[in-house]
PDB file of C-alpha atoms in Angstrom:
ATOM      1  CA  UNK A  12      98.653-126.990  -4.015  1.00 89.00           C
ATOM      2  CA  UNK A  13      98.396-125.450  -0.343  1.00 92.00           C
ATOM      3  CA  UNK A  14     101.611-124.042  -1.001  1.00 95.00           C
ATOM      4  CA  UNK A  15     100.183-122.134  -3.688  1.00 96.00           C
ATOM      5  CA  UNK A  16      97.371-121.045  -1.021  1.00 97.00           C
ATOM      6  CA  UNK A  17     100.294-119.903   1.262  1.00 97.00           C
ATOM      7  CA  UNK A  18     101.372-117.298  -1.232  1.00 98.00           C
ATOM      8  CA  UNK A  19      97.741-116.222  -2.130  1.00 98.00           C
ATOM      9  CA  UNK A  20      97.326-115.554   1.481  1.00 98.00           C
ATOM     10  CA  UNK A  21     100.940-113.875   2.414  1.00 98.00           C
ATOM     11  CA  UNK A  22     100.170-111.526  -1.097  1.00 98.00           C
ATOM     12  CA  UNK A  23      96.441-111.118   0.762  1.00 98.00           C
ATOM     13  CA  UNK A  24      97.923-110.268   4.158  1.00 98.00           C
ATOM     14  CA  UNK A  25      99.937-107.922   2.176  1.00 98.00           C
ATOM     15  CA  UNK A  26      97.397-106.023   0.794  1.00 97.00           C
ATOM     16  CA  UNK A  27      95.814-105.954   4.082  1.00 96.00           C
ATOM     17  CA  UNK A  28      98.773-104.366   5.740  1.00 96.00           C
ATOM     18  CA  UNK A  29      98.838-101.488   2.639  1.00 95.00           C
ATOM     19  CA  UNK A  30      96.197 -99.862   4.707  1.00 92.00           C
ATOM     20  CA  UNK A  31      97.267 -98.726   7.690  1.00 93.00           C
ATOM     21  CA  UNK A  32     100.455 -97.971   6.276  1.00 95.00           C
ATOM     22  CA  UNK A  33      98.903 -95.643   3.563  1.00 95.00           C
ATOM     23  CA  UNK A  34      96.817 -94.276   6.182  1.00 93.00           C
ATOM     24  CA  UNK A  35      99.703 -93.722   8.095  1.00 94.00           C
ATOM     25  CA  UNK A  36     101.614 -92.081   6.198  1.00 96.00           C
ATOM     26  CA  UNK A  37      98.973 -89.733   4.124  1.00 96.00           C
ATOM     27  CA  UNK A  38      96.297 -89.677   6.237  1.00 94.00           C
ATOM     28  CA  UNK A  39      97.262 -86.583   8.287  1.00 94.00           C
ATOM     29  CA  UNK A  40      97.053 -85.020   5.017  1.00 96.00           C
ATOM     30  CA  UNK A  41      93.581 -86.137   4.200  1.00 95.00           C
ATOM     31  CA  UNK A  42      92.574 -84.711   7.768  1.00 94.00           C
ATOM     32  CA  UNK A  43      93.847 -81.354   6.847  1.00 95.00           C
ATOM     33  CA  UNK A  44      92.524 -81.313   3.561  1.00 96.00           C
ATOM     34  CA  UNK A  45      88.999 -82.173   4.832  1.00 95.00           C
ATOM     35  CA  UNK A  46      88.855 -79.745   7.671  1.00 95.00           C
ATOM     36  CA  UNK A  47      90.250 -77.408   4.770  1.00 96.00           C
ATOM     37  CA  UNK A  48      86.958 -77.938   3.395  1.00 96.00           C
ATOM     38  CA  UNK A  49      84.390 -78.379   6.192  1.00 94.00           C
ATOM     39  CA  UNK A  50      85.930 -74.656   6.945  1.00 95.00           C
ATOM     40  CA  UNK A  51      85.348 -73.277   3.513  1.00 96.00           C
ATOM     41  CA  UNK A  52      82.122 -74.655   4.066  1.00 95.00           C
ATOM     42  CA  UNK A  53      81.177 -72.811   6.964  1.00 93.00           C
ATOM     43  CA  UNK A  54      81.650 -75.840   9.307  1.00 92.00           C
ATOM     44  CA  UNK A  55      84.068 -75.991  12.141  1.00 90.00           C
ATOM     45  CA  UNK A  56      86.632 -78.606  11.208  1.00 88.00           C
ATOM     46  CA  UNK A  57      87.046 -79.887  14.928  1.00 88.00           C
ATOM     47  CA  UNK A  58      83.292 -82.007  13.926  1.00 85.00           C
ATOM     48  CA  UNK A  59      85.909 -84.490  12.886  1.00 84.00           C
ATOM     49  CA  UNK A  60      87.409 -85.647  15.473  1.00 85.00           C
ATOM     50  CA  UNK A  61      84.113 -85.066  17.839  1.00 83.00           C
ATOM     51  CA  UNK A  62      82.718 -87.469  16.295  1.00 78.00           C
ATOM     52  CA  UNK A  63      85.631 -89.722  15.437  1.00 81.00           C
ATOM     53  CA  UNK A  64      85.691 -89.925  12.077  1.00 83.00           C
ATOM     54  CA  UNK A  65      89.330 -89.759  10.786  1.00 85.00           C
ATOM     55  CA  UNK A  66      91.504 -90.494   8.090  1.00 90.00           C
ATOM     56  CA  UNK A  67      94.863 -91.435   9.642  1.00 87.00           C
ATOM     57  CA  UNK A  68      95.807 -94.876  10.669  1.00 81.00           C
ATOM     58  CA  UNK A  69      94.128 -94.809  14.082  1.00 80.00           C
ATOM     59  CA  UNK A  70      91.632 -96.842  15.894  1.00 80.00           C
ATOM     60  CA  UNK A  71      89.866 -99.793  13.665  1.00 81.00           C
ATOM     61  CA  UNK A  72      91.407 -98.599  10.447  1.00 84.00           C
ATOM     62  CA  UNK A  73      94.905-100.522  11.976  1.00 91.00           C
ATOM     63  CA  UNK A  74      93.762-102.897  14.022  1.00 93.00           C
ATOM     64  CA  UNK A  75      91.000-104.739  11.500  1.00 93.00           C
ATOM     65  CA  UNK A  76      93.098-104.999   8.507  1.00 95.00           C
ATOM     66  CA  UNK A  77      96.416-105.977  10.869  1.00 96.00           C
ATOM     67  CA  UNK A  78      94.167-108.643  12.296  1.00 96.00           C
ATOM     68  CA  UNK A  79      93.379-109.799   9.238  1.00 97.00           C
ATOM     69  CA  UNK A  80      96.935-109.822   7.617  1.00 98.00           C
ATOM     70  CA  UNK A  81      97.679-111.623  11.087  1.00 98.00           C
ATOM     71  CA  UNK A  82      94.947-114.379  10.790  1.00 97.00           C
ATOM     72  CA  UNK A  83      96.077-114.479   6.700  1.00 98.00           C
ATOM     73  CA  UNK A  84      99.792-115.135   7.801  1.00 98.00           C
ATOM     74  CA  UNK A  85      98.531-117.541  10.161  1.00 98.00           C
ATOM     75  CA  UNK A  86      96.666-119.649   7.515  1.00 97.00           C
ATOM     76  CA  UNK A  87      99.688-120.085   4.970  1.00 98.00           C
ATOM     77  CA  UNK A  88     101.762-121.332   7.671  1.00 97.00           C
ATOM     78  CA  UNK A  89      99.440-123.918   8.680  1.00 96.00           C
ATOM     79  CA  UNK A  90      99.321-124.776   4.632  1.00 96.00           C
ATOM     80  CA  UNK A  91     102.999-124.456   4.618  1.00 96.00           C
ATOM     81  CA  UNK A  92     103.195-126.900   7.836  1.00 96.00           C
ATOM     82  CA  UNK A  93     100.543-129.631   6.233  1.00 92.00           C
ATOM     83  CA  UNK A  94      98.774-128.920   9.843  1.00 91.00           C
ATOM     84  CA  UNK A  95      95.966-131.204   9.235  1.00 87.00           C
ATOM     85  CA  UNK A  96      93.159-129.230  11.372  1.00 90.00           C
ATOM     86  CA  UNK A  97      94.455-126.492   9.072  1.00 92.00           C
ATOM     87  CA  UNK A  98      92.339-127.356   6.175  1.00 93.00           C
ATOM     88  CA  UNK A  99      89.124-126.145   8.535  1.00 95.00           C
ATOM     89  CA  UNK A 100      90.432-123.158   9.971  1.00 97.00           C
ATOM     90  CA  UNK A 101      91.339-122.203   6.287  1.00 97.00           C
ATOM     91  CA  UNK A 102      87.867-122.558   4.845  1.00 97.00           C
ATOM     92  CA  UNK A 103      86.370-120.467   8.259  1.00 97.00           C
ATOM     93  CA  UNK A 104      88.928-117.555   8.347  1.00 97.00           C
ATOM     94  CA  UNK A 105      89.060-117.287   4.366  1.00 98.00           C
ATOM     95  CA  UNK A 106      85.655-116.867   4.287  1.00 98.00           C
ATOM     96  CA  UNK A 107      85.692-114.223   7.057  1.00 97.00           C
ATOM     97  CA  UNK A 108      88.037-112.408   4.926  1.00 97.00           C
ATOM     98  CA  UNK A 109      86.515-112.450   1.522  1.00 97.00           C
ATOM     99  CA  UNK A 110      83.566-111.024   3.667  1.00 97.00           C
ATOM    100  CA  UNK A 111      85.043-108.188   5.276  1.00 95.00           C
ATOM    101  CA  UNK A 112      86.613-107.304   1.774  1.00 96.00           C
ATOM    102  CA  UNK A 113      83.187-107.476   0.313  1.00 97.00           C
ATOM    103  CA  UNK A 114      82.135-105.454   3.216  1.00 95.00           C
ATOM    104  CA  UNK A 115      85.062-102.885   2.955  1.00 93.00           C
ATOM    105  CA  UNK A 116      84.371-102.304  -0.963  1.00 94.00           C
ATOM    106  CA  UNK A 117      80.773-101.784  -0.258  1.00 95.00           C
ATOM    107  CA  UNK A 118      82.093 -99.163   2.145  1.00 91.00           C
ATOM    108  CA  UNK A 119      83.644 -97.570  -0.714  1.00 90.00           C
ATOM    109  CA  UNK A 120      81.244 -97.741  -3.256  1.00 93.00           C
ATOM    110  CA  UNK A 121      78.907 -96.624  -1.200  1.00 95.00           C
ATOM    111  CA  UNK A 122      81.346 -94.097   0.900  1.00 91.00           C
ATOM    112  CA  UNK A 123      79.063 -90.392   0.451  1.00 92.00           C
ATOM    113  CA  UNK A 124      75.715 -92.324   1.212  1.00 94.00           C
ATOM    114  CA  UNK A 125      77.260 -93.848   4.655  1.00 91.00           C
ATOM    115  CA  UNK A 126      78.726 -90.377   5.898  1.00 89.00           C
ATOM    116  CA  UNK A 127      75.663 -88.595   4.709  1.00 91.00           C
ATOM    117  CA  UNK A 128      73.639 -91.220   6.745  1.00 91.00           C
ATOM    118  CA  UNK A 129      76.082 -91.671   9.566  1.00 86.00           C
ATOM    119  CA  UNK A 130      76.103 -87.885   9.952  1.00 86.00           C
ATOM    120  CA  UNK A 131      72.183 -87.048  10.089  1.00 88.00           C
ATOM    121  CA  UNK A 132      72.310 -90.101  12.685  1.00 88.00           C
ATOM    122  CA  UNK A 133      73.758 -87.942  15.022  1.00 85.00           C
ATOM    123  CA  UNK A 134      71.579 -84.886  14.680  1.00 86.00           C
ATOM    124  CA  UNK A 135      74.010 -82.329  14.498  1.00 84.00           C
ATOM    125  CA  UNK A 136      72.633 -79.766  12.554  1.00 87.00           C
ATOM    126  CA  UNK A 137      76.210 -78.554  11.420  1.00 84.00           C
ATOM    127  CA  UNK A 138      76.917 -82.393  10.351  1.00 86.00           C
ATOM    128  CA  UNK A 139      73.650 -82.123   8.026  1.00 85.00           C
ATOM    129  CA  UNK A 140      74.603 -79.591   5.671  1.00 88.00           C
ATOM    130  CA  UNK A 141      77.980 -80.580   5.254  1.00 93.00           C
ATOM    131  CA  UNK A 142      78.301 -81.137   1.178  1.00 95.00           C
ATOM    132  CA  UNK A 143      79.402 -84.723   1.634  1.00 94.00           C
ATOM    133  CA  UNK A 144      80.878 -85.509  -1.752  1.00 95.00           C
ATOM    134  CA  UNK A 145      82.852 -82.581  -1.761  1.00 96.00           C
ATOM    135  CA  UNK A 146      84.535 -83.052   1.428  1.00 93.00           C
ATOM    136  CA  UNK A 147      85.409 -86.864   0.559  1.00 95.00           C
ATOM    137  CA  UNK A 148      86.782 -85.665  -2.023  1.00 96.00           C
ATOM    138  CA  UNK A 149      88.826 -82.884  -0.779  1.00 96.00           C
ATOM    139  CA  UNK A 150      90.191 -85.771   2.076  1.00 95.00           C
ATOM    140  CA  UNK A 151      90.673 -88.556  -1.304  1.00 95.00           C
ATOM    141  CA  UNK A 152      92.560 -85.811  -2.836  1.00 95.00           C
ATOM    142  CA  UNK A 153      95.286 -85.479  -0.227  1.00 96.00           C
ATOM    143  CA  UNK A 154      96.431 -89.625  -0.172  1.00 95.00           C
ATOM    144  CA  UNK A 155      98.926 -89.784  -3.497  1.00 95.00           C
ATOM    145  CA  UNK A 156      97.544 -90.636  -7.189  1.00 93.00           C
ATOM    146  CA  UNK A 157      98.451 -94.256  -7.154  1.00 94.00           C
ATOM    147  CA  UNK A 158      96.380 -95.211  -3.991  1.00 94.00           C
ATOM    148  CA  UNK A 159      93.304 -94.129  -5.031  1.00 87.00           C
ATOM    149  CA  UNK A 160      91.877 -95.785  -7.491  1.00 88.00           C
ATOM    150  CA  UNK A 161      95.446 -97.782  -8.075  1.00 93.00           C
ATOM    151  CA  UNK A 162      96.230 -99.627  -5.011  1.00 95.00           C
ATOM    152  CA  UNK A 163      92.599 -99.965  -3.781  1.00 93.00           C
ATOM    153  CA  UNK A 164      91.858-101.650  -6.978  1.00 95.00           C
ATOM    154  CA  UNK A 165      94.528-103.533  -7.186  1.00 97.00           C
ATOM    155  CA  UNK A 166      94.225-104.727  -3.166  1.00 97.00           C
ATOM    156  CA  UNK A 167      90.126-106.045  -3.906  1.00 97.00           C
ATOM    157  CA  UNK A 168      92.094-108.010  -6.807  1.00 98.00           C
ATOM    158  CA  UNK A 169      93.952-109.483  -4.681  1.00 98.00           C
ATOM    159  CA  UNK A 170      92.009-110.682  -2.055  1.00 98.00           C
ATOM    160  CA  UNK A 171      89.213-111.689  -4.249  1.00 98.00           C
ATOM    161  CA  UNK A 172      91.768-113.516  -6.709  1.00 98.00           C
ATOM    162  CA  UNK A 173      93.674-114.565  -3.962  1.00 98.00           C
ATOM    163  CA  UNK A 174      90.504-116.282  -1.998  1.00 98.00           C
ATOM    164  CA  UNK A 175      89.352-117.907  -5.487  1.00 97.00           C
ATOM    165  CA  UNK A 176      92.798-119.572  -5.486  1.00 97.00           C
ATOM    166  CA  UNK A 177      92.959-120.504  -1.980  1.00 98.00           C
ATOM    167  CA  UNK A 178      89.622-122.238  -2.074  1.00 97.00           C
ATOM    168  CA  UNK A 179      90.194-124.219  -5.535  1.00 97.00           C
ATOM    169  CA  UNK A 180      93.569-125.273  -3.503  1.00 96.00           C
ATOM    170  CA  UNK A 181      91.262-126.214  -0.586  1.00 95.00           C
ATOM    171  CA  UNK A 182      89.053-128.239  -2.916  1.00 95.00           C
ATOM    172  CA  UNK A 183      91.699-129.851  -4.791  1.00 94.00           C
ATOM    173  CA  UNK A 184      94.301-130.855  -1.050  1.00 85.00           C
TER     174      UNK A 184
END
């Protein structure tokens, strides 16, 4: 049974790691589209990057979900090894996990109320007329068709499905 948690985790770490490599790859793209927008909005596009907000594969958007695929990876070889002390640090660390994925699809549900909010925080007038949902979706626009909604989707799937199985496995070892 823990060998069947091994796989839900290495397919979770998986998903974990189609972030930054998405973001990577298309997320240069979303910038320009997005300061393509702020500047048809009147805005200067460098607001961006003064106040860090980006779309590439920089800063926490690689080294969360890497840490995560790291600590997942981590988990199914302790399953995979029988590592008796591994049966605890499998019920901690999954549940951090299935947290942060609660947290991250939260994030996206709830993506044009969180900018709006994160941008009046700063009080940057500029920042505060900034037509939010357009300019998310000019940047959502730029990453290929089959990330978003497709591999998003399909990556909550996984790591809720995936969690489900790993603590049943848990339960039943």
């Amino acid at each position: 049974m823990l060998t069947i948690a091994a796989i839900a985790q290495l397919l979770i770490a998986a998903a974990f790691v189609s972030i930054p490599l998405v973001r990577h790859r298309y997320g240069a793209a979303a910038t320009a589209a997005a300061e393509a927008e702020l500047n048809r909005q009147g805005v200067r596009p460098s607001v961006l990057a003064e106040h860090g907000m980006r779309f590439d594969a920089g800063g926490h958007e690689t080294w969360a979900p890497l840490s995560f695929a790291l600590m997942m990876t981590a988990m199914a070889g302790l399953n995979l090894a029988g590592a008796p002390w591994g049966h605890t640090l499998n019920w901690i660390f999954q549940v951090l996990v299935l947290l942060a994925n609660v947290f991250i699809l939260y994030s996206n549900l709830t993506a044009a109320k969180g900018v709006e909010h994160a941008f009046a925080k700063t009080g940057d007038p500029e920042l505060a007329r900034i037509d939010v949902r357009r300019f998310l979706a000019a940047a959502e626009g730029a990453f290929p068709r089959w990330v978003m909604p497709w591999l998003q989707n399909a990556r909550h799937v996984i790591v809720f499905t995936g969690s489900i199985l790993v603590f049943i496995a848990l339960i039943v070892a």
